[in-house]
PDB file of C-alpha atoms in Angstrom:
ATOM      1  CA  UNK A   1     -13.638  -9.324  15.655  1.00  0.00           C
ATOM      2  CA  UNK A   2     -11.481  -6.302  14.988  1.00  0.00           C
ATOM      3  CA  UNK A   3      -9.094  -6.031  12.071  1.00  0.00           C
ATOM      4  CA  UNK A   4      -6.283  -4.973  14.378  1.00  0.00           C
ATOM      5  CA  UNK A   5      -6.337  -8.451  15.921  1.00  0.00           C
ATOM      6  CA  UNK A   6      -5.150  -9.816  12.560  1.00  0.00           C
ATOM      7  CA  UNK A   7      -1.898  -7.902  12.798  1.00  0.00           C
ATOM      8  CA  UNK A   8      -0.834  -9.593  16.026  1.00  0.00           C
ATOM      9  CA  UNK A   9      -0.306 -12.794  14.045  1.00  0.00           C
ATOM     10  CA  UNK A  10       3.009 -13.255  12.296  1.00  0.00           C
ATOM     11  CA  UNK A  11       1.194 -14.259   9.139  1.00  0.00           C
ATOM     12  CA  UNK A  12       0.255 -12.486   5.880  1.00  0.00           C
ATOM     13  CA  UNK A  13      -3.228 -10.991   5.585  1.00  0.00           C
ATOM     14  CA  UNK A  14      -4.998 -10.701   2.245  1.00  0.00           C
ATOM     15  CA  UNK A  15      -8.249  -8.795   1.802  1.00  0.00           C
ATOM     16  CA  UNK A  16     -10.474  -7.701  -1.077  1.00  0.00           C
ATOM     17  CA  UNK A  17     -12.819  -4.827  -1.861  1.00  0.00           C
ATOM     18  CA  UNK A  18     -16.292  -4.515  -3.342  1.00  0.00           C
ATOM     19  CA  UNK A  19     -18.423  -1.462  -4.001  1.00  0.00           C
ATOM     20  CA  UNK A  20     -22.195  -0.963  -3.832  1.00  0.00           C
ATOM     21  CA  UNK A  21     -24.354  -0.232  -6.871  1.00  0.00           C
ATOM     22  CA  UNK A  22     -25.501   3.309  -7.582  1.00  0.00           C
ATOM     23  CA  UNK A  23     -29.033   1.947  -7.500  1.00  0.00           C
ATOM     24  CA  UNK A  24     -30.771  -1.302  -6.701  1.00  0.00           C
ATOM     25  CA  UNK A  25     -30.804  -2.532 -10.304  1.00  0.00           C
ATOM     26  CA  UNK A  26     -27.365  -4.143  -9.995  1.00  0.00           C
ATOM     27  CA  UNK A  27     -27.549  -5.211  -6.367  1.00  0.00           C
ATOM     28  CA  UNK A  28     -27.768  -8.919  -7.185  1.00  0.00           C
ATOM     29  CA  UNK A  29     -24.499  -8.779  -9.125  1.00  0.00           C
ATOM     30  CA  UNK A  30     -22.746  -7.281  -6.099  1.00  0.00           C
ATOM     31  CA  UNK A  31     -24.179  -9.965  -3.830  1.00  0.00           C
ATOM     32  CA  UNK A  32     -22.888 -12.567  -6.273  1.00  0.00           C
ATOM     33  CA  UNK A  33     -19.422 -10.999  -6.224  1.00  0.00           C
ATOM     34  CA  UNK A  34     -19.456 -11.021  -2.429  1.00  0.00           C
ATOM     35  CA  UNK A  35     -20.476 -14.693  -2.298  1.00  0.00           C
ATOM     36  CA  UNK A  36     -17.742 -15.742  -4.734  1.00  0.00           C
ATOM     37  CA  UNK A  37     -14.966 -13.731  -3.108  1.00  0.00           C
ATOM     38  CA  UNK A  38     -16.058 -14.898   0.354  1.00  0.00           C
ATOM     39  CA  UNK A  39     -15.369 -18.485  -0.738  1.00  0.00           C
ATOM     40  CA  UNK A  40     -11.671 -17.560  -0.808  1.00  0.00           C
ATOM     41  CA  UNK A  41     -11.798 -16.986   2.963  1.00  0.00           C
ATOM     42  CA  UNK A  42     -10.099 -13.577   2.850  1.00  0.00           C
ATOM     43  CA  UNK A  43      -9.027 -12.042   6.134  1.00  0.00           C
ATOM     44  CA  UNK A  44     -11.615  -9.321   5.553  1.00  0.00           C
ATOM     45  CA  UNK A  45     -13.598  -7.617   2.811  1.00  0.00           C
ATOM     46  CA  UNK A  46     -14.206  -3.904   2.557  1.00  0.00           C
ATOM     47  CA  UNK A  47     -17.220  -2.212   1.025  1.00  0.00           C
ATOM     48  CA  UNK A  48     -16.938   1.333  -0.275  1.00  0.00           C
ATOM     49  CA  UNK A  49     -19.305   4.232   0.330  1.00  0.00           C
ATOM     50  CA  UNK A  50     -19.874   7.078  -2.095  1.00  0.00           C
ATOM     51  CA  UNK A  51     -19.287  10.616  -0.818  1.00  0.00           C
ATOM     52  CA  UNK A  52     -22.528  12.350   0.028  1.00  0.00           C
ATOM     53  CA  UNK A  53     -24.074   9.102   1.266  1.00  0.00           C
ATOM     54  CA  UNK A  54     -25.753   8.154  -2.024  1.00  0.00           C
ATOM     55  CA  UNK A  55     -25.019   4.447  -1.437  1.00  0.00           C
ATOM     56  CA  UNK A  56     -25.288   4.411   2.363  1.00  0.00           C
ATOM     57  CA  UNK A  57     -28.211   1.975   2.446  1.00  0.00           C
ATOM     58  CA  UNK A  58     -26.497  -0.487   0.100  1.00  0.00           C
ATOM     59  CA  UNK A  59     -23.090  -0.167   1.786  1.00  0.00           C
ATOM     60  CA  UNK A  60     -24.358  -1.303   5.188  1.00  0.00           C
ATOM     61  CA  UNK A  61     -26.467  -4.039   3.603  1.00  0.00           C
ATOM     62  CA  UNK A  62     -23.469  -5.388   1.692  1.00  0.00           C
ATOM     63  CA  UNK A  63     -21.276  -5.223   4.796  1.00  0.00           C
ATOM     64  CA  UNK A  64     -23.958  -7.251   6.581  1.00  0.00           C
ATOM     65  CA  UNK A  65     -23.998  -9.763   3.724  1.00  0.00           C
ATOM     66  CA  UNK A  66     -20.214 -10.116   4.012  1.00  0.00           C
ATOM     67  CA  UNK A  67     -20.618 -10.794   7.734  1.00  0.00           C
ATOM     68  CA  UNK A  68     -23.325 -13.374   7.026  1.00  0.00           C
ATOM     69  CA  UNK A  69     -20.864 -15.179   4.732  1.00  0.00           C
ATOM     70  CA  UNK A  70     -18.536 -15.573   7.689  1.00  0.00           C
ATOM     71  CA  UNK A  71     -16.046 -12.914   6.559  1.00  0.00           C
ATOM     72  CA  UNK A  72     -14.987  -9.881   8.535  1.00  0.00           C
ATOM     73  CA  UNK A  73     -16.441  -6.699   6.942  1.00  0.00           C
ATOM     74  CA  UNK A  74     -14.786  -3.282   6.802  1.00  0.00           C
ATOM     75  CA  UNK A  75     -17.424  -0.622   6.101  1.00  0.00           C
ATOM     76  CA  UNK A  76     -16.319   2.648   4.556  1.00  0.00           C
ATOM     77  CA  UNK A  77     -17.848   5.829   5.954  1.00  0.00           C
ATOM     78  CA  UNK A  78     -17.344   9.265   4.395  1.00  0.00           C
ATOM     79  CA  UNK A  79     -18.221  12.624   5.870  1.00  0.00           C
ATOM     80  CA  UNK A  80     -18.432  14.907   2.809  1.00  0.00           C
ATOM     81  CA  UNK A  81     -21.926  16.365   2.635  1.00  0.00           C
ATOM     82  CA  UNK A  82     -22.972  14.791   5.912  1.00  0.00           C
ATOM     83  CA  UNK A  83     -24.004  15.959   9.376  1.00  0.00           C
ATOM     84  CA  UNK A  84     -23.168  14.643  12.834  1.00  0.00           C
ATOM     85  CA  UNK A  85     -26.769  13.514  13.232  1.00  0.00           C
ATOM     86  CA  UNK A  86     -26.613  11.453  10.054  1.00  0.00           C
ATOM     87  CA  UNK A  87     -23.240   9.955  10.992  1.00  0.00           C
ATOM     88  CA  UNK A  88     -24.595   9.005  14.412  1.00  0.00           C
ATOM     89  CA  UNK A  89     -27.535   7.226  12.752  1.00  0.00           C
ATOM     90  CA  UNK A  90     -25.172   5.265  10.525  1.00  0.00           C
ATOM     91  CA  UNK A  91     -22.896   4.319  13.403  1.00  0.00           C
ATOM     92  CA  UNK A  92     -25.904   3.093  15.363  1.00  0.00           C
ATOM     93  CA  UNK A  93     -27.031   0.982  12.417  1.00  0.00           C
ATOM     94  CA  UNK A  94     -23.560  -0.528  12.024  1.00  0.00           C
ATOM     95  CA  UNK A  95     -23.412  -1.318  15.722  1.00  0.00           C
ATOM     96  CA  UNK A  96     -26.812  -3.007  15.586  1.00  0.00           C
ATOM     97  CA  UNK A  97     -25.700  -5.103  12.593  1.00  0.00           C
ATOM     98  CA  UNK A  98     -22.527  -6.227  14.371  1.00  0.00           C
ATOM     99  CA  UNK A  99     -20.160  -4.295  12.106  1.00  0.00           C
ATOM    100  CA  UNK A 100     -17.097  -3.434  14.202  1.00  0.00           C
ATOM    101  CA  UNK A 101     -14.648  -2.109  11.593  1.00  0.00           C
ATOM    102  CA  UNK A 102     -14.914   1.239   9.820  1.00  0.00           C
ATOM    103  CA  UNK A 103     -12.673   2.942   7.274  1.00  0.00           C
ATOM    104  CA  UNK A 104     -13.233   6.645   7.980  1.00  0.00           C
ATOM    105  CA  UNK A 105     -12.745   8.916   4.984  1.00  0.00           C
ATOM    106  CA  UNK A 106     -13.388  12.492   4.045  1.00  0.00           C
ATOM    107  CA  UNK A 107     -14.431  11.362   0.588  1.00  0.00           C
ATOM    108  CA  UNK A 108     -14.116  13.104  -2.746  1.00  0.00           C
ATOM    109  CA  UNK A 109     -16.420  16.065  -3.184  1.00  0.00           C
ATOM    110  CA  UNK A 110     -18.865  15.039  -5.939  1.00  0.00           C
ATOM    111  CA  UNK A 111     -18.604  16.901  -9.213  1.00  0.00           C
ATOM    112  CA  UNK A 112     -20.721  20.046  -9.176  1.00  0.00           C
ATOM    113  CA  UNK A 113     -20.843  20.145  -5.376  1.00  0.00           C
ATOM    114  CA  UNK A 114     -19.025  22.741  -3.278  1.00  0.00           C
ATOM    115  CA  UNK A 115     -18.163  22.637   0.399  1.00  0.00           C
ATOM    116  CA  UNK A 116     -21.052  23.925   2.473  1.00  0.00           C
ATOM    117  CA  UNK A 117     -21.119  25.368   5.977  1.00  0.00           C
ATOM    118  CA  UNK A 118     -24.051  23.059   6.657  1.00  0.00           C
ATOM    119  CA  UNK A 119     -21.685  20.082   6.602  1.00  0.00           C
ATOM    120  CA  UNK A 120     -20.440  19.008  10.009  1.00  0.00           C
ATOM    121  CA  UNK A 121     -17.044  17.835   8.807  1.00  0.00           C
ATOM    122  CA  UNK A 122     -14.222  19.170   6.710  1.00  0.00           C
ATOM    123  CA  UNK A 123     -11.526  16.548   7.418  1.00  0.00           C
ATOM    124  CA  UNK A 124     -11.426  12.815   8.103  1.00  0.00           C
ATOM    125  CA  UNK A 125      -9.720  13.409  11.457  1.00  0.00           C
ATOM    126  CA  UNK A 126     -12.905  15.088  12.684  1.00  0.00           C
ATOM    127  CA  UNK A 127     -14.961  12.074  11.654  1.00  0.00           C
ATOM    128  CA  UNK A 128     -12.499   9.691  13.313  1.00  0.00           C
ATOM    129  CA  UNK A 129     -12.723  11.662  16.540  1.00  0.00           C
ATOM    130  CA  UNK A 130     -16.523  11.363  16.571  1.00  0.00           C
ATOM    131  CA  UNK A 131     -16.458   7.629  15.791  1.00  0.00           C
ATOM    132  CA  UNK A 132     -13.973   7.056  18.580  1.00  0.00           C
ATOM    133  CA  UNK A 133     -16.178   8.978  21.018  1.00  0.00           C
ATOM    134  CA  UNK A 134     -19.300   7.106  19.919  1.00  0.00           C
ATOM    135  CA  UNK A 135     -18.199   3.527  20.503  1.00  0.00           C
ATOM    136  CA  UNK A 136     -15.302   1.105  20.510  1.00  0.00           C
ATOM    137  CA  UNK A 137     -15.104   0.608  16.737  1.00  0.00           C
ATOM    138  CA  UNK A 138     -11.873  -0.436  15.055  1.00  0.00           C
ATOM    139  CA  UNK A 139     -11.094   2.580  12.858  1.00  0.00           C
ATOM    140  CA  UNK A 140      -9.001   2.698   9.716  1.00  0.00           C
ATOM    141  CA  UNK A 141      -8.014   5.658   7.575  1.00  0.00           C
ATOM    142  CA  UNK A 142      -6.595   6.248   4.117  1.00  0.00           C
ATOM    143  CA  UNK A 143      -3.035   7.304   3.379  1.00  0.00           C
ATOM    144  CA  UNK A 144      -1.288   8.389   0.203  1.00  0.00           C
ATOM    145  CA  UNK A 145       2.256   7.120  -0.445  1.00  0.00           C
ATOM    146  CA  UNK A 146       2.662   9.701  -3.209  1.00  0.00           C
ATOM    147  CA  UNK A 147       0.829  12.465  -1.339  1.00  0.00           C
ATOM    148  CA  UNK A 148      -2.818  13.488  -1.480  1.00  0.00           C
ATOM    149  CA  UNK A 149      -3.611  15.389  -4.712  1.00  0.00           C
ATOM    150  CA  UNK A 150      -4.830  18.359  -2.664  1.00  0.00           C
ATOM    151  CA  UNK A 151      -1.747  18.558  -0.423  1.00  0.00           C
ATOM    152  CA  UNK A 152       0.967  21.076  -1.265  1.00  0.00           C
ATOM    153  CA  UNK A 153       3.688  18.540  -0.494  1.00  0.00           C
ATOM    154  CA  UNK A 154       4.231  15.177   1.161  1.00  0.00           C
ATOM    155  CA  UNK A 155       5.217  16.758   4.453  1.00  0.00           C
ATOM    156  CA  UNK A 156       1.828  18.450   4.720  1.00  0.00           C
ATOM    157  CA  UNK A 157       0.103  15.207   3.797  1.00  0.00           C
ATOM    158  CA  UNK A 158       1.959  13.246   6.484  1.00  0.00           C
ATOM    159  CA  UNK A 159       0.993  15.909   9.030  1.00  0.00           C
ATOM    160  CA  UNK A 160      -2.660  15.371   8.079  1.00  0.00           C
ATOM    161  CA  UNK A 161      -2.176  11.634   8.510  1.00  0.00           C
ATOM    162  CA  UNK A 162      -0.690  12.193  11.969  1.00  0.00           C
ATOM    163  CA  UNK A 163      -3.846  14.134  12.879  1.00  0.00           C
ATOM    164  CA  UNK A 164      -5.949  11.108  11.888  1.00  0.00           C
ATOM    165  CA  UNK A 165      -3.851   8.778  14.021  1.00  0.00           C
ATOM    166  CA  UNK A 166      -3.916  11.156  16.978  1.00  0.00           C
ATOM    167  CA  UNK A 167      -7.713  11.358  16.616  1.00  0.00           C
ATOM    168  CA  UNK A 168      -8.002   7.609  17.187  1.00  0.00           C
ATOM    169  CA  UNK A 169      -7.188   5.797  13.945  1.00  0.00           C
ATOM    170  CA  UNK A 170      -6.058   2.176  14.538  1.00  0.00           C
ATOM    171  CA  UNK A 171      -4.582   1.341  11.117  1.00  0.00           C
ATOM    172  CA  UNK A 172      -4.120   2.905   7.698  1.00  0.00           C
ATOM    173  CA  UNK A 173      -4.683   1.614   4.177  1.00  0.00           C
ATOM    174  CA  UNK A 174      -2.731   3.043   1.266  1.00  0.00           C
ATOM    175  CA  UNK A 175      -4.002   4.406  -1.983  1.00  0.00           C
ATOM    176  CA  UNK A 176      -2.877   2.259  -4.889  1.00  0.00           C
ATOM    177  CA  UNK A 177       0.733   2.440  -6.040  1.00  0.00           C
ATOM    178  CA  UNK A 178       2.619   0.622  -8.780  1.00  0.00           C
ATOM    179  CA  UNK A 179       6.184   0.839  -7.508  1.00  0.00           C
ATOM    180  CA  UNK A 180       6.828  -0.862  -4.178  1.00  0.00           C
ATOM    181  CA  UNK A 181       9.837   1.339  -3.473  1.00  0.00           C
ATOM    182  CA  UNK A 182       7.389   4.235  -3.137  1.00  0.00           C
ATOM    183  CA  UNK A 183       5.681   2.399  -0.280  1.00  0.00           C
ATOM    184  CA  UNK A 184       8.918   1.401   1.438  1.00  0.00           C
ATOM    185  CA  UNK A 185      10.160   4.998   1.374  1.00  0.00           C
ATOM    186  CA  UNK A 186       6.806   6.280   2.575  1.00  0.00           C
ATOM    187  CA  UNK A 187       6.677   3.910   5.534  1.00  0.00           C
ATOM    188  CA  UNK A 188      10.141   5.064   6.592  1.00  0.00           C
ATOM    189  CA  UNK A 189       8.967   8.695   6.480  1.00  0.00           C
ATOM    190  CA  UNK A 190       5.770   8.172   8.466  1.00  0.00           C
ATOM    191  CA  UNK A 191       7.602   6.131  11.100  1.00  0.00           C
ATOM    192  CA  UNK A 192      10.057   9.013  11.419  1.00  0.00           C
ATOM    193  CA  UNK A 193       7.020  11.275  11.949  1.00  0.00           C
ATOM    194  CA  UNK A 194       5.857   9.135  14.860  1.00  0.00           C
ATOM    195  CA  UNK A 195       3.103   7.237  13.029  1.00  0.00           C
ATOM    196  CA  UNK A 196       3.347   3.667  14.279  1.00  0.00           C
ATOM    197  CA  UNK A 197      -0.040   2.119  13.406  1.00  0.00           C
ATOM    198  CA  UNK A 198      -0.144  -0.865  11.008  1.00  0.00           C
ATOM    199  CA  UNK A 199      -0.071  -0.071   7.281  1.00  0.00           C
ATOM    200  CA  UNK A 200      -2.108  -2.110   4.800  1.00  0.00           C
ATOM    201  CA  UNK A 201      -0.735  -1.923   1.254  1.00  0.00           C
ATOM    202  CA  UNK A 202      -3.470  -1.250  -1.309  1.00  0.00           C
ATOM    203  CA  UNK A 203      -2.878  -3.008  -4.643  1.00  0.00           C
ATOM    204  CA  UNK A 204      -4.899  -2.309  -7.768  1.00  0.00           C
ATOM    205  CA  UNK A 205      -4.848  -5.025 -10.474  1.00  0.00           C
ATOM    206  CA  UNK A 206      -5.297  -2.992 -13.655  1.00  0.00           C
ATOM    207  CA  UNK A 207      -7.388  -5.110 -16.001  1.00  0.00           C
ATOM    208  CA  UNK A 208      -8.808  -2.288 -18.116  1.00  0.00           C
ATOM    209  CA  UNK A 209      -6.341   0.140 -19.655  1.00  0.00           C
ATOM    210  CA  UNK A 210      -9.023   2.760 -20.368  1.00  0.00           C
ATOM    211  CA  UNK A 211      -9.695   3.304 -16.669  1.00  0.00           C
ATOM    212  CA  UNK A 212      -6.143   3.734 -15.456  1.00  0.00           C
ATOM    213  CA  UNK A 213      -5.563   7.319 -16.616  1.00  0.00           C
ATOM    214  CA  UNK A 214      -8.709   8.577 -14.880  1.00  0.00           C
ATOM    215  CA  UNK A 215      -7.905   6.663 -11.702  1.00  0.00           C
ATOM    216  CA  UNK A 216      -4.383   8.063 -11.552  1.00  0.00           C
ATOM    217  CA  UNK A 217      -5.651  11.614 -12.069  1.00  0.00           C
ATOM    218  CA  UNK A 218      -7.995  11.258  -9.094  1.00  0.00           C
ATOM    219  CA  UNK A 219      -5.459   9.635  -6.790  1.00  0.00           C
ATOM    220  CA  UNK A 220      -2.236  11.369  -7.783  1.00  0.00           C
ATOM    221  CA  UNK A 221      -0.650   7.987  -8.536  1.00  0.00           C
ATOM    222  CA  UNK A 222       2.204   7.841 -11.038  1.00  0.00           C
ATOM    223  CA  UNK A 223       2.914   4.953 -13.377  1.00  0.00           C
ATOM    224  CA  UNK A 224       6.433   3.517 -13.595  1.00  0.00           C
ATOM    225  CA  UNK A 225       7.808   3.056 -17.083  1.00  0.00           C
ATOM    226  CA  UNK A 226       7.676  -0.715 -16.739  1.00  0.00           C
ATOM    227  CA  UNK A 227       3.945  -0.568 -16.110  1.00  0.00           C
ATOM    228  CA  UNK A 228       3.370   1.932 -18.932  1.00  0.00           C
ATOM    229  CA  UNK A 229       5.041  -0.511 -21.310  1.00  0.00           C
ATOM    230  CA  UNK A 230       2.592  -3.221 -20.246  1.00  0.00           C
ATOM    231  CA  UNK A 231      -0.393  -0.954 -20.870  1.00  0.00           C
ATOM    232  CA  UNK A 232       1.001   0.171 -24.232  1.00  0.00           C
ATOM    233  CA  UNK A 233       1.624  -3.398 -25.335  1.00  0.00           C
ATOM    234  CA  UNK A 234      -1.512  -5.139 -24.060  1.00  0.00           C
ATOM    235  CA  UNK A 235      -4.035  -2.354 -23.444  1.00  0.00           C
ATOM    236  CA  UNK A 236      -5.959  -2.956 -26.661  1.00  0.00           C
ATOM    237  CA  UNK A 237      -6.518  -6.624 -25.878  1.00  0.00           C
ATOM    238  CA  UNK A 238      -8.882  -7.043 -22.886  1.00  0.00           C
ATOM    239  CA  UNK A 239      -7.890 -10.647 -22.186  1.00  0.00           C
ATOM    240  CA  UNK A 240      -4.174  -9.973 -22.477  1.00  0.00           C
ATOM    241  CA  UNK A 241      -4.487  -6.842 -20.321  1.00  0.00           C
ATOM    242  CA  UNK A 242      -6.289  -8.812 -17.648  1.00  0.00           C
ATOM    243  CA  UNK A 243      -3.551 -11.456 -17.611  1.00  0.00           C
ATOM    244  CA  UNK A 244      -0.817  -8.822 -17.528  1.00  0.00           C
ATOM    245  CA  UNK A 245      -2.549  -6.721 -14.866  1.00  0.00           C
ATOM    246  CA  UNK A 246      -3.073  -9.694 -12.581  1.00  0.00           C
ATOM    247  CA  UNK A 247       0.528 -10.840 -13.102  1.00  0.00           C
ATOM    248  CA  UNK A 248       1.859  -7.366 -12.276  1.00  0.00           C
ATOM    249  CA  UNK A 249      -0.270  -7.110  -9.113  1.00  0.00           C
ATOM    250  CA  UNK A 250       0.762 -10.612  -8.056  1.00  0.00           C
ATOM    251  CA  UNK A 251       4.425  -9.708  -8.476  1.00  0.00           C
ATOM    252  CA  UNK A 252       3.931  -6.585  -6.357  1.00  0.00           C
ATOM    253  CA  UNK A 253       2.305  -8.606  -3.584  1.00  0.00           C
ATOM    254  CA  UNK A 254       5.026 -11.265  -3.625  1.00  0.00           C
ATOM    255  CA  UNK A 255       7.689  -8.567  -3.314  1.00  0.00           C
ATOM    256  CA  UNK A 256       5.818  -6.974  -0.394  1.00  0.00           C
ATOM    257  CA  UNK A 257       5.524 -10.279   1.452  1.00  0.00           C
ATOM    258  CA  UNK A 258       9.156 -11.188   0.755  1.00  0.00           C
ATOM    259  CA  UNK A 259      10.209  -7.880   2.282  1.00  0.00           C
ATOM    260  CA  UNK A 260       8.191  -8.412   5.439  1.00  0.00           C
ATOM    261  CA  UNK A 261       5.141  -6.303   4.608  1.00  0.00           C
ATOM    262  CA  UNK A 262       2.434  -8.799   5.511  1.00  0.00           C
ATOM    263  CA  UNK A 263      -0.798  -6.789   5.129  1.00  0.00           C
ATOM    264  CA  UNK A 264      -2.179  -6.488   1.587  1.00  0.00           C
ATOM    265  CA  UNK A 265      -5.555  -5.226   0.381  1.00  0.00           C
ATOM    266  CA  UNK A 266      -6.619  -5.844  -3.229  1.00  0.00           C
ATOM    267  CA  UNK A 267      -8.936  -3.372  -4.947  1.00  0.00           C
ATOM    268  CA  UNK A 268     -10.802  -6.163  -6.714  1.00  0.00           C
ATOM    269  CA  UNK A 269     -13.655  -3.928  -7.925  1.00  0.00           C
ATOM    270  CA  UNK A 270     -16.509  -6.487  -7.767  1.00  0.00           C
ATOM    271  CA  UNK A 271     -14.545  -8.863  -9.994  1.00  0.00           C
ATOM    272  CA  UNK A 272     -14.504 -12.362  -8.475  1.00  0.00           C
ATOM    273  CA  UNK A 273     -12.250 -13.660 -11.264  1.00  0.00           C
ATOM    274  CA  UNK A 274      -9.568 -11.124 -10.375  1.00  0.00           C
ATOM    275  CA  UNK A 275      -9.751 -12.035  -6.686  1.00  0.00           C
ATOM    276  CA  UNK A 276      -9.764 -15.759  -7.462  1.00  0.00           C
ATOM    277  CA  UNK A 277      -6.761 -15.611  -9.756  1.00  0.00           C
ATOM    278  CA  UNK A 278      -4.668 -13.486  -7.425  1.00  0.00           C
ATOM    279  CA  UNK A 279      -5.573 -15.696  -4.489  1.00  0.00           C
ATOM    280  CA  UNK A 280      -4.686 -18.769  -6.557  1.00  0.00           C
ATOM    281  CA  UNK A 281      -1.321 -17.289  -7.500  1.00  0.00           C
ATOM    282  CA  UNK A 282      -0.548 -16.669  -3.827  1.00  0.00           C
ATOM    283  CA  UNK A 283      -2.117 -19.739  -2.195  1.00  0.00           C
ATOM    284  CA  UNK A 284       1.113 -21.514  -1.240  1.00  0.00           C
ATOM    285  CA  UNK A 285       2.943 -18.264  -0.506  1.00  0.00           C
ATOM    286  CA  UNK A 286       0.266 -17.255   2.001  1.00  0.00           C
ATOM    287  CA  UNK A 287       0.826 -20.513   3.864  1.00  0.00           C
ATOM    288  CA  UNK A 288       4.406 -19.516   4.757  1.00  0.00           C
TER     289      UNK A 288
END
C-alpha cells in the first residue's frame, strides 16, 4: 500500500517516527519501541537513515519489522556519501522486502566529511529521479517551512523543492515547526509556486529542553516566545517538561486538524510513551 492512498480519504492521518541504533547493542530497544507504537495502529511509521549509510542495514530491518506488525513503513534513504550502485542495491532490497514507500533525502553531511566527487549525488532531486526510474515506489521528500539552513532565502528553497516534485516526488513532509502560522503561510507560498503534492506536517514533541537548541540550530527552526516560556519554566524538571511538551504538540495538532490540515507526522524519537500519550489525547478527535 502506498502512503498517497491515505490522502484520498477525507480523514486525518497520524504517523510516528523511529530511528535505528548506531550499532546493534540497542537494537532490541528499537524493536520494543516499534512494537509498542504499532499497537496504536498509526497510518504509517517512518524509520530514519543516517547520512553516509551507517545505519542502512538496521533501517531496512526495522522497516521490515514495522511491516510485520501490520503497519505501513516509510523508509528513509539518503544519498550523501553514496553511489548509484549502492542506492540500486538498497532499492532492490526494499523491493524484495515489500517496502513501497521511501522518503528520499540528501542527508546532512557528517561532521568532518566533505563533499567528494566520488559521490553520485549532490541533491535529493537527483536521488528522487533515480528512484522513480528504478521502480514504482511512492516517494516522499523533505521540505522546510522556515527555509533550509543552507538556502540563501525561502524563494531559493522553494525552487529546490519544486525540483524534487518535478523529479517525481509524490508528497512532502515538513521539518518541525512550533508556530502553525508558519506552516499555513508556507503552504500558500508553495501552492503559488505550482507545488500541489500533499503536505504532511511534522510535529516534534519537545520532552527534553537540553536537546532543543541543538535541534533548532541544525534545522533552522525558530522558537516562538510562548514556547520559550514553557522551556524556561519547565526545562529543569524532566517530568514537567515532558507533560508540557506533549501538551504543546497536542495543541498544535488539534489546531492543524481544525483548520483542515489532516496529515500529521510526529517525531516520536523511539519514545512509545510520547506516541501513546499524544494518540490518547487525540483519540476522539481522530474519529471525526
